[in-house]
Coordinates of N, CA and C and ligand atoms in Angstrom, one line a residue:
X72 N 52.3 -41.0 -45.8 CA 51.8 -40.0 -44.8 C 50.3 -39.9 -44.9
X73 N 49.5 -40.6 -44.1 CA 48.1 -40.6 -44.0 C 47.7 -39.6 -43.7
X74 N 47.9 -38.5 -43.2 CA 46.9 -37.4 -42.9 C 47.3 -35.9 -43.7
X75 N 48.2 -36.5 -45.3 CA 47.8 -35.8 -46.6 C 47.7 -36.5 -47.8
X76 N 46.2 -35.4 -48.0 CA 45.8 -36.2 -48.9 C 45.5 -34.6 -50.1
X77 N 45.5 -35.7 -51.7 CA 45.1 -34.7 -52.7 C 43.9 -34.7 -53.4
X78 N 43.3 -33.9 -53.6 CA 41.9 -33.7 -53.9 C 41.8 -32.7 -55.4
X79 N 40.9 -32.7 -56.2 CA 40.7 -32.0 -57.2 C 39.3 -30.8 -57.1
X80 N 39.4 -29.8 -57.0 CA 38.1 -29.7 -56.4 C 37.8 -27.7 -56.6
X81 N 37.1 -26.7 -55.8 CA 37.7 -25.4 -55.7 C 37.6 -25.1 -54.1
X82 N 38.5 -24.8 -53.6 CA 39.1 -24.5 -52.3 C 38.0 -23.6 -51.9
X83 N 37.2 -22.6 -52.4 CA 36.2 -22.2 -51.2 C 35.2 -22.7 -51.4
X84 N 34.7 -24.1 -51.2 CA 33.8 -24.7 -51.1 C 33.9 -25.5 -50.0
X85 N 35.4 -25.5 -49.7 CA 35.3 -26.5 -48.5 C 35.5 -26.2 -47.0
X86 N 34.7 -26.8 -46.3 CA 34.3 -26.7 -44.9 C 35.2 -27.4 -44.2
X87 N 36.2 -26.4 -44.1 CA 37.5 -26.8 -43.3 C 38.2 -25.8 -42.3
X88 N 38.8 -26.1 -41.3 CA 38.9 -25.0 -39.9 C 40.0 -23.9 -40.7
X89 N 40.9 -24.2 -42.2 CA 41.0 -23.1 -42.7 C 41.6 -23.2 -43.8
X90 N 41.5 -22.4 -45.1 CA 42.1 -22.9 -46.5 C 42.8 -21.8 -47.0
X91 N 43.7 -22.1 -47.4 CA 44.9 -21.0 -47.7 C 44.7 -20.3 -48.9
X92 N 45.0 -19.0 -49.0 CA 45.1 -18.0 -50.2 C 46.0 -17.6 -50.8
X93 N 46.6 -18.2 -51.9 CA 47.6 -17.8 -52.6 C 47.5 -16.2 -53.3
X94 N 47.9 -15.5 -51.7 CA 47.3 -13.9 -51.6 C 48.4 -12.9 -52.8
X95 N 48.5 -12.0 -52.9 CA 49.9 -10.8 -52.9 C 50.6 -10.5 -52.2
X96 N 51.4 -9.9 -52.1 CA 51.6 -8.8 -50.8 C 50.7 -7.9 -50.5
X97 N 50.0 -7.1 -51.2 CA 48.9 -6.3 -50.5 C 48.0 -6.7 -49.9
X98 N 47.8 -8.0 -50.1 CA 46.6 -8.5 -49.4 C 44.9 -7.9 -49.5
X99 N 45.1 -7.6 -50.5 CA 44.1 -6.6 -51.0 C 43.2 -7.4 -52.4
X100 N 43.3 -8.4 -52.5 CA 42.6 -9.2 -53.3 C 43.1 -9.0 -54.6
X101 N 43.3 -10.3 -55.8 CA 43.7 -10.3 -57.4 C 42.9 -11.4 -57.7
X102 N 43.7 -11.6 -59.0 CA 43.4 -13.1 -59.7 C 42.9 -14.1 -59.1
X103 N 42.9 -15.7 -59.8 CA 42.9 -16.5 -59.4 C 42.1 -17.0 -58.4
X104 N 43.0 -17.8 -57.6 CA 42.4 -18.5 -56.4 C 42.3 -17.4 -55.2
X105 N 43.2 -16.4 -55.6 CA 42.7 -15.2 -54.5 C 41.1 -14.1 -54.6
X106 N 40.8 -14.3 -56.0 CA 39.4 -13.6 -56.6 C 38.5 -14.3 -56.1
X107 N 38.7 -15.3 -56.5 CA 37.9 -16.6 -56.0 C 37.5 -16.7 -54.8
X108 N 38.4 -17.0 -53.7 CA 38.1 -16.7 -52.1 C 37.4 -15.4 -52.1
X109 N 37.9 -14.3 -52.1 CA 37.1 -12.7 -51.9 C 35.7 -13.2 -51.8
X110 N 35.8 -13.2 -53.9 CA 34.1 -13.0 -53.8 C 33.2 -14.1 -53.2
X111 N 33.9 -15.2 -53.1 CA 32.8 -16.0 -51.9 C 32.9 -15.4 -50.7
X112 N 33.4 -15.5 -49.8 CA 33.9 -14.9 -48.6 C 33.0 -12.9 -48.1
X113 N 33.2 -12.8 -49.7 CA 32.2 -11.4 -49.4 C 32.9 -10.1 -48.8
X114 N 32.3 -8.9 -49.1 CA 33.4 -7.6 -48.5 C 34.1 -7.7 -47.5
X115 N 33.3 -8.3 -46.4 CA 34.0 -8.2 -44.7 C 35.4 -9.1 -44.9
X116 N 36.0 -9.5 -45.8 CA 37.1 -10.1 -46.0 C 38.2 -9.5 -46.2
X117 N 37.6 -8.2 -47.0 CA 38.6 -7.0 -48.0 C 38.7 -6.4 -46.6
X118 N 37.7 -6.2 -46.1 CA 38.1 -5.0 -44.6 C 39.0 -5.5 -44.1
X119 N 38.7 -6.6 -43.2 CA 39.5 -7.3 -42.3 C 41.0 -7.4 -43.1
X120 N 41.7 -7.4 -44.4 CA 42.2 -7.6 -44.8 C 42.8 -6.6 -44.6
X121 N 42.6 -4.9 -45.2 CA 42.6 -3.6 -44.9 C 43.6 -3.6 -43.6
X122 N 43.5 -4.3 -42.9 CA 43.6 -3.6 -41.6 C 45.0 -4.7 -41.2
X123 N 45.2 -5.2 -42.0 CA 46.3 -6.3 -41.5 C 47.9 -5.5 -42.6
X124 N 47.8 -4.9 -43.2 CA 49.0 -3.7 -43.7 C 49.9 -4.9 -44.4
X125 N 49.6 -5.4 -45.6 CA 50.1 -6.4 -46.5 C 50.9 -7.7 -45.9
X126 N 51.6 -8.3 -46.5 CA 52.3 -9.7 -45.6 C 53.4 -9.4 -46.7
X127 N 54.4 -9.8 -46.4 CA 55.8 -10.2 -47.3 C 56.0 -11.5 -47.6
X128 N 56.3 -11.5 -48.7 CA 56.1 -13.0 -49.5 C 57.0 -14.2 -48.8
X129 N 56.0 -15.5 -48.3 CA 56.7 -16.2 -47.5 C 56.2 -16.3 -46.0
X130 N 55.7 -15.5 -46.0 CA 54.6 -15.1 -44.4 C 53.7 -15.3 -44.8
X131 N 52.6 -15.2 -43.2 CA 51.6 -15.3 -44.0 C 50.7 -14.8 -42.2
X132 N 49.3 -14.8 -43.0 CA 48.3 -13.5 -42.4 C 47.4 -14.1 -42.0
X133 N 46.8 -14.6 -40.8 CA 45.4 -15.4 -40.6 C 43.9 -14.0 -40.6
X134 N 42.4 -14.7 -40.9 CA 41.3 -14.1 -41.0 C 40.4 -14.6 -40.4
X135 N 39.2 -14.2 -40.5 CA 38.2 -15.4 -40.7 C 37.7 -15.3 -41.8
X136 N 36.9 -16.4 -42.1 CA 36.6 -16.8 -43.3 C 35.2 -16.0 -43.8
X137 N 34.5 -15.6 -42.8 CA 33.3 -14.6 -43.5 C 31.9 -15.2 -43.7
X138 N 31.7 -15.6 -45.4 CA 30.8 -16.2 -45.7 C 31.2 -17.6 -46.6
X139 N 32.6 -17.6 -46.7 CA 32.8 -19.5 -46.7 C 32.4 -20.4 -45.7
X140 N 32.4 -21.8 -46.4 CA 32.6 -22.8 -45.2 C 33.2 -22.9 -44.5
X141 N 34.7 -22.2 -44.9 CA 36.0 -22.4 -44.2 C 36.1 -21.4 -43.2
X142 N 36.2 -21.7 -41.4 CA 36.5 -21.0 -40.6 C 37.2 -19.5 -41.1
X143 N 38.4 -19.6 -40.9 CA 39.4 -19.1 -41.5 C 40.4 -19.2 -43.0
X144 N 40.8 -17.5 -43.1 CA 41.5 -17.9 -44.3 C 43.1 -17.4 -43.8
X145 N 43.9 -17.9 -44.2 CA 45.3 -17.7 -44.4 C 45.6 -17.4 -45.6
X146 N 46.0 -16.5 -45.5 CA 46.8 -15.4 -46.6 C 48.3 -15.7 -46.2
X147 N 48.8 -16.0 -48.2 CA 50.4 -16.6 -48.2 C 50.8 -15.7 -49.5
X148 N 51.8 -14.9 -49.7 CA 52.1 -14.4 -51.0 C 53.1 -15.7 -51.1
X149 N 53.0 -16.4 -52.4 CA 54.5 -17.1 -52.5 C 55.0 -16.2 -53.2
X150 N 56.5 -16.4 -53.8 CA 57.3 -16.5 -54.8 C 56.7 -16.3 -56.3
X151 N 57.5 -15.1 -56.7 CA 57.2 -15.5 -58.4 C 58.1 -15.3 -58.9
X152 N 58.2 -16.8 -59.8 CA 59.3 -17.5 -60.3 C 60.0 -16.4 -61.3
X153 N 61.6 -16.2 -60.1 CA 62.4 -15.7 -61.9 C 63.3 -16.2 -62.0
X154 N 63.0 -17.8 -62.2 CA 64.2 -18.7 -63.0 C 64.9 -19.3 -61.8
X155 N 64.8 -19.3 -60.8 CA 65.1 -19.9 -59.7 C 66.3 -20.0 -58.7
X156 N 66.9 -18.5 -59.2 CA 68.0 -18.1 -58.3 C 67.5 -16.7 -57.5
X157 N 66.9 -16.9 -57.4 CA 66.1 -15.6 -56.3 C 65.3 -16.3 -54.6
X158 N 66.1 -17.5 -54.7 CA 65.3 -17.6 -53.3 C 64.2 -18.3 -53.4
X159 N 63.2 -18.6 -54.6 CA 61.9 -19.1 -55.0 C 61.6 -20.3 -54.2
X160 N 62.6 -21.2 -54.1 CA 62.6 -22.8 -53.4 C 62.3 -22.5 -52.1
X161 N 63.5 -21.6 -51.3 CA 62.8 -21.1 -49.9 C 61.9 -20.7 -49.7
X162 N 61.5 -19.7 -50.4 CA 60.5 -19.2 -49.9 C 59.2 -19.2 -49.8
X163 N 58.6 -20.3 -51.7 CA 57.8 -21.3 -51.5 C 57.7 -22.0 -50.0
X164 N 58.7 -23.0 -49.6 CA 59.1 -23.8 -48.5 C 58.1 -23.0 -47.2
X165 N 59.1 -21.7 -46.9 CA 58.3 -21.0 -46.1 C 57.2 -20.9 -45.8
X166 N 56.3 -20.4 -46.9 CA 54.5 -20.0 -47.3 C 54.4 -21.5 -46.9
X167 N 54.1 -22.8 -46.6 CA 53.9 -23.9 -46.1 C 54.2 -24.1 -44.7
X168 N 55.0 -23.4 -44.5 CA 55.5 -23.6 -42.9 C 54.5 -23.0 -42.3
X169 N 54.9 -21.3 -43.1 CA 54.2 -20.3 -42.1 C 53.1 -20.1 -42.1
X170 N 52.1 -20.8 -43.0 CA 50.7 -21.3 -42.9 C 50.5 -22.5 -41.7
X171 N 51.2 -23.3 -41.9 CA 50.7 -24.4 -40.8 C 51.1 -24.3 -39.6
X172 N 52.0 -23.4 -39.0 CA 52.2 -22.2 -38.0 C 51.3 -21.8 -37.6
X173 N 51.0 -20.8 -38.2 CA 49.6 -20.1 -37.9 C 48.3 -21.2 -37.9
X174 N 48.1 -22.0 -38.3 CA 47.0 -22.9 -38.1 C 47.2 -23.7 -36.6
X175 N 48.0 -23.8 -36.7 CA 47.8 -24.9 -35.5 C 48.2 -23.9 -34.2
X176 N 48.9 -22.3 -34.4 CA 48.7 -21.5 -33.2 C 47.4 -21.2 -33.0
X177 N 46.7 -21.7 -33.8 CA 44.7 -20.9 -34.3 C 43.9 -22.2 -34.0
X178 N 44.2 -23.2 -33.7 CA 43.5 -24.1 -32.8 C 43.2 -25.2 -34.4
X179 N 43.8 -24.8 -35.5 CA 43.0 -25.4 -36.8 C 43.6 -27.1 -36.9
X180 N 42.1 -27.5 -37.1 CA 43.0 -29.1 -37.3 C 42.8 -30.0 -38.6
X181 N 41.9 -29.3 -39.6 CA 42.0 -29.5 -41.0 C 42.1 -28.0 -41.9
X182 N 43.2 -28.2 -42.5 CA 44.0 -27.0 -43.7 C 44.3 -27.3 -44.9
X183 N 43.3 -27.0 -45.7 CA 43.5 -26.9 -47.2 C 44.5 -25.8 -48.1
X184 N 45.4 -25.9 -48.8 CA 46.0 -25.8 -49.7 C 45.4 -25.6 -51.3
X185 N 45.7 -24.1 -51.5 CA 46.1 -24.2 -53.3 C 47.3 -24.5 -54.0
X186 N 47.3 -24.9 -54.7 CA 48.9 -24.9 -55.2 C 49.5 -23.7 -55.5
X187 N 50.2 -23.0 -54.4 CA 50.5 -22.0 -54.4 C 52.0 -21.2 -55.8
X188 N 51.6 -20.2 -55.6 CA 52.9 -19.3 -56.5 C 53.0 -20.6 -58.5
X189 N 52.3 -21.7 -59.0 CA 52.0 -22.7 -59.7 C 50.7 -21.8 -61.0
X190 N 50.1 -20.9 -60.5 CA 49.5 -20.1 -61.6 C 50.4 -18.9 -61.9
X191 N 49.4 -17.8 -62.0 CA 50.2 -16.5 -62.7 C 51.5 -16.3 -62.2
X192 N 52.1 -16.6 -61.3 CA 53.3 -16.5 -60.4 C 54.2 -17.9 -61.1
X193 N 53.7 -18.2 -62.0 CA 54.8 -19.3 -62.7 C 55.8 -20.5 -61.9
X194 N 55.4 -20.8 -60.7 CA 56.6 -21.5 -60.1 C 56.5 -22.9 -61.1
X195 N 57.5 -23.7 -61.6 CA 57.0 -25.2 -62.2 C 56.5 -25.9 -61.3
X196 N 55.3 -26.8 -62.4 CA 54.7 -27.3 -60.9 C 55.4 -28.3 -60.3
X197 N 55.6 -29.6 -61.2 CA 56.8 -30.7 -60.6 C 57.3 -29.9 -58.9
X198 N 58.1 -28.6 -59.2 CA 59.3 -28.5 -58.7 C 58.3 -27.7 -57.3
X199 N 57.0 -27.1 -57.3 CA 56.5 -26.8 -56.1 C 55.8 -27.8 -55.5
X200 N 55.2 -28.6 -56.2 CA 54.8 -29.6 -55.3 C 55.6 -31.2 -54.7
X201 N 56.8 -31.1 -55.0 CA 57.5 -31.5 -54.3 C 57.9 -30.6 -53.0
X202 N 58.4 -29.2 -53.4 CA 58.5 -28.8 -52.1 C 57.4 -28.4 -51.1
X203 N 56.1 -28.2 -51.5 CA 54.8 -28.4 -50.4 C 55.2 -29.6 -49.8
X204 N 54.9 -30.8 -50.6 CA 54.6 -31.8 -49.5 C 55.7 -32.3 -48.8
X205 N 56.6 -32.1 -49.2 CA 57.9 -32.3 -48.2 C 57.7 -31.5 -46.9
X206 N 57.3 -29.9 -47.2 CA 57.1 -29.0 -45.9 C 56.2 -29.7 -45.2
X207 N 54.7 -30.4 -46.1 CA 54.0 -30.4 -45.5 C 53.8 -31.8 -44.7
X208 N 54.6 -32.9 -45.0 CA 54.8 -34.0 -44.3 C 56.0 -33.8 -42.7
X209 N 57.1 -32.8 -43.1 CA 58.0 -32.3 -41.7 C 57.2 -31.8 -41.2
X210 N 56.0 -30.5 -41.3 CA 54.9 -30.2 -39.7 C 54.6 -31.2 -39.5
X211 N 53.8 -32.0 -40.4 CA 53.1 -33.0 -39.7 C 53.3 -33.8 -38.6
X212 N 54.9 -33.9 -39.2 CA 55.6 -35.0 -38.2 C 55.8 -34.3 -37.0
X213 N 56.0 -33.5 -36.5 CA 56.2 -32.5 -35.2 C 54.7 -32.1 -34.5
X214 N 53.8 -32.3 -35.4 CA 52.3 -31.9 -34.9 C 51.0 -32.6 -35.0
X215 N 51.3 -33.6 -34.2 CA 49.5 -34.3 -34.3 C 48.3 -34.2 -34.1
X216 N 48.4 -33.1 -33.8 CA 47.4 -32.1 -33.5 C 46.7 -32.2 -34.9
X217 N 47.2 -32.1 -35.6 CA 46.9 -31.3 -37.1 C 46.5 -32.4 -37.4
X218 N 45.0 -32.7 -37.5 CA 44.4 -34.0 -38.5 C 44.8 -34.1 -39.4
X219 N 44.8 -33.2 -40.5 CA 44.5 -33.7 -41.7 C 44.9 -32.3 -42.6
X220 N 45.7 -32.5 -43.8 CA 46.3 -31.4 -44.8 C 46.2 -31.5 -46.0
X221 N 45.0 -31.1 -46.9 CA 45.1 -31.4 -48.1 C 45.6 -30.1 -48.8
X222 N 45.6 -30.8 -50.6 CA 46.2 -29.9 -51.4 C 45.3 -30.0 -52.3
X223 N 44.4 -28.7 -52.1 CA 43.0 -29.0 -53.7 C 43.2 -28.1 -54.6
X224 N 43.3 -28.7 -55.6 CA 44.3 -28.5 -57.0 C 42.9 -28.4 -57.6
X225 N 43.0 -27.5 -58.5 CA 41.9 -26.9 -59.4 C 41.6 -27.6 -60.8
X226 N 42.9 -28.5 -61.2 CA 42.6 -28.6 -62.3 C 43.3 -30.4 -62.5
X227 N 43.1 -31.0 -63.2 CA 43.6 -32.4 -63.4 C 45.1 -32.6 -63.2
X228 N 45.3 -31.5 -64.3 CA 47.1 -31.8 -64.4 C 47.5 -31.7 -63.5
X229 N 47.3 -30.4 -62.4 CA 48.0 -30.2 -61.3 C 47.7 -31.2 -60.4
X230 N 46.6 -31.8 -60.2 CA 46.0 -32.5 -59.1 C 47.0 -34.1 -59.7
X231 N 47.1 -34.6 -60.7 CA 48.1 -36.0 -61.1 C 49.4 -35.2 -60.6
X232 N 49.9 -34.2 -60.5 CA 51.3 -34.0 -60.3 C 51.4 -34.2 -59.0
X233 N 50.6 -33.2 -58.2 CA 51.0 -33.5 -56.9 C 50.7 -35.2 -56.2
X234 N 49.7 -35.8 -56.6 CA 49.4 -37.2 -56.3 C 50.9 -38.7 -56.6
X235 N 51.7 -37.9 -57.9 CA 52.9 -38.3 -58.0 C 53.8 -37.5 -57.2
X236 N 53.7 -36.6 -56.8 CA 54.6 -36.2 -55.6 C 54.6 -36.7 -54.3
X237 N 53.1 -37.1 -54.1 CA 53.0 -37.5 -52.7 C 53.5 -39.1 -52.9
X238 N 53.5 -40.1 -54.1 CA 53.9 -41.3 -53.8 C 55.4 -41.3 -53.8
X239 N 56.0 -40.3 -53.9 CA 57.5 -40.3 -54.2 C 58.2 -40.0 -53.0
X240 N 57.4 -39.1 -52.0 CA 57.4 -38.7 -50.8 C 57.8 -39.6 -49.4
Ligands
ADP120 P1 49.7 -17.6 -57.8 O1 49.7 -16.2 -58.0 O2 50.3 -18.0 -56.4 O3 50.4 -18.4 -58.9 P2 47.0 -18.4 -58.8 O4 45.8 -18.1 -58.1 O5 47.3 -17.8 -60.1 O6 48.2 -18.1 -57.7 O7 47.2 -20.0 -59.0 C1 47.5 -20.9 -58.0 C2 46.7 -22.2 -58.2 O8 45.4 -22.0 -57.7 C3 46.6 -22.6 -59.7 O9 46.8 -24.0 -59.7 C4 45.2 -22.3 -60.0 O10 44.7 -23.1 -61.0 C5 44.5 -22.6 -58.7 N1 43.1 -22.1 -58.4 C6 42.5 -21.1 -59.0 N2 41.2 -21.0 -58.5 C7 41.1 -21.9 -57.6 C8 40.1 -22.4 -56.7 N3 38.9 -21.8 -56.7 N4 40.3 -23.4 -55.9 C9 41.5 -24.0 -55.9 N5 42.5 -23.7 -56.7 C10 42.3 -22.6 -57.5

């Protein structure tokens, strides 16, 4: 699948029509790759956020992006992993869908990816980045619209996992 690709890198650096936030449900900014977006992106992100009354894990919330490169941000609570009979598989699944949903209802034709619910939310990574790019190779196929979908992985290990997920794919 040519139009995903994996990158090592930090997601709000890049100048993309929109890069996803591995949010909460409050949508009210945390840890992580969600701290991270905020404080680039800057206060007008927390407002605009304010006003959107949380998302339920699995859904997800479009923005604009503020003072990133990135147009817009999409806000995804995944799953946090408890051991894997709670629905975690779907619902990860989901947060992939219902981000590239919302992107391509939002005119977006390049969408970056963190590896979602894979930090403090514990999902194994193996077992989430198989199901990203599985999600994220079936939109693709239904939507050509959509240039291009990467997954920018913060750190080495993560970034070789999913790169062995996509040749398996
Ligand atoms: P979750 O709560 O969904 O587990 P985290 O933010 O804890 O979310 O972690 C998700 C992934 O995002 C982890 O692989 C983490 O290393 C990564 N990450 C953290 N900061 C950034 C960043 N600036 N750009 C891209 N990925 C990031």
């Amino acid at each position: 699948m040519a139009r995903i690709e994996i990158i090592q890198g930090d997601i709000t650096k890049q100048a993309v029509d929109a890069i996803v936030n591995a949010a909460n449900t409050s949508l009210l900014g945390g840890g992580g790759v969600d701290g991270a977006i905020h404080r680039a992106a800057g206060p007008e992100l927390l407002a605009e956020c304010r006003t959107l009354h949380g998302c339920e894990t699995g859904r997800a919330k479009i923005t604009k992006g503020y003072r990133l490169p990135a147009k817009h941000v999409i806000h995804t609570p995944g799953p946090v992993w408890h051991g894997g009979t709670h629905g975690e598989d779907a619902l990860l699944a989901s947060c992939y869908r219902s981000c590239l949903t919302l992107a391509a209802e939002n005119g977006c034709r390049t969408v970056d990816f963190p590896s979602i619910s894979t930090g403090v939310y514990h999902f194994p990574l193996e077992r989430a980045a198989a199901i990203a790019l599985r999600e994220i190779a079936a939109f693709l196929e239904t939507h050509p619209e959509l240039e291009r979908v990467r997954m920018v992985c913060f750190d080495e290990r993560t970034r070789r996992v999913y790169e062995e997920a996509l040749e398996k794919l």
